[in-house]
Amino acid sequence: AAGISDRNLYVHGPGATMERMNTSPAAPIALYVESFKNYLFLARTSTFPSRVFYSEVGECTSWDTFAFFDVNPDDGDWITGMFVFDGRLYVSKTDAIYLVAFSVLDPVEGDHSVIPLENVKGTVSNRSIVVTDVGVFYLAEDGFRVFDGARSVRISEKIQPTIDGYIASRAKYTAGVWLKAQDEIY
């Protein structure tokens, strides 16, 4: 016999033992967080670096064990950021940006699609992603780029190390900011 109370499933087995199983586990510990269409998205856990987890719609404290989708998990790359632009959710890896299209997210009856965008380089630094009214600016391996929702254009040369002993992996710490009043990006 089984019963559900306060997000816990109580199962009575043989020998009058009772087990309690949490039917709504805690949110995964992830590097990236984004909110979109009343869902909360968490991406890149230590165990699943190419996976995006999502909450129940309108309920960011409720997480189904099977509420996730993978973003090209076999490419050897990790998710490097997420952002919302022009009413759409995007997930970035180093070599590509993916559009996540859906009307309903559900582990059983959902209709999501993860669509790689052709010839659109992704970011190397989630902190460099700056969403503005005219596009999304970010640092890619080949320089700074601006993304308009369909294509990405390089707007600078590749960033060259200028300090002795510079480590290329420090690019992941690059941060960007938009001063909307002056329409300036740093």
Short mmCIF file of N, CA and C in Angstrom, two decimals, residues 24 39 62 65 113 135 155:
data_model
loop_
_atom_site.label_atom_id
_atom_site.label_comp_id
_atom_site.label_asym_id
_atom_site.label_seq_id
_atom_site.Cartn_x
_atom_site.Cartn_y
_atom_site.Cartn_z
N SER A 24 9.65 14.79 -4.23
CA SER A 24 10.08 16.08 -4.75
C SER A 24 11.47 16.38 -4.20
N TYR A 39 9.24 28.67 -15.17
CA TYR A 39 10.10 27.54 -14.81
C TYR A 39 11.41 28.11 -14.26
N SER A 62 9.77 22.63 -6.29
CA SER A 62 9.38 21.26 -6.60
C SER A 62 10.14 20.76 -7.83
N THR A 65 12.40 14.13 -10.38
CA THR A 65 13.66 13.44 -10.65
C THR A 65 13.96 13.34 -12.14
N SER A 113 12.40 20.83 -27.59
CA SER A 113 13.40 20.54 -28.62
C SER A 113 14.64 21.36 -28.31
N GLY A 135 20.71 42.87 -28.66
CA GLY A 135 21.40 41.61 -28.85
C GLY A 135 22.05 41.14 -27.56
N ILE A 155 32.76 40.82 -33.07
CA ILE A 155 32.93 42.27 -33.06
C ILE A 155 34.30 42.69 -32.53
#
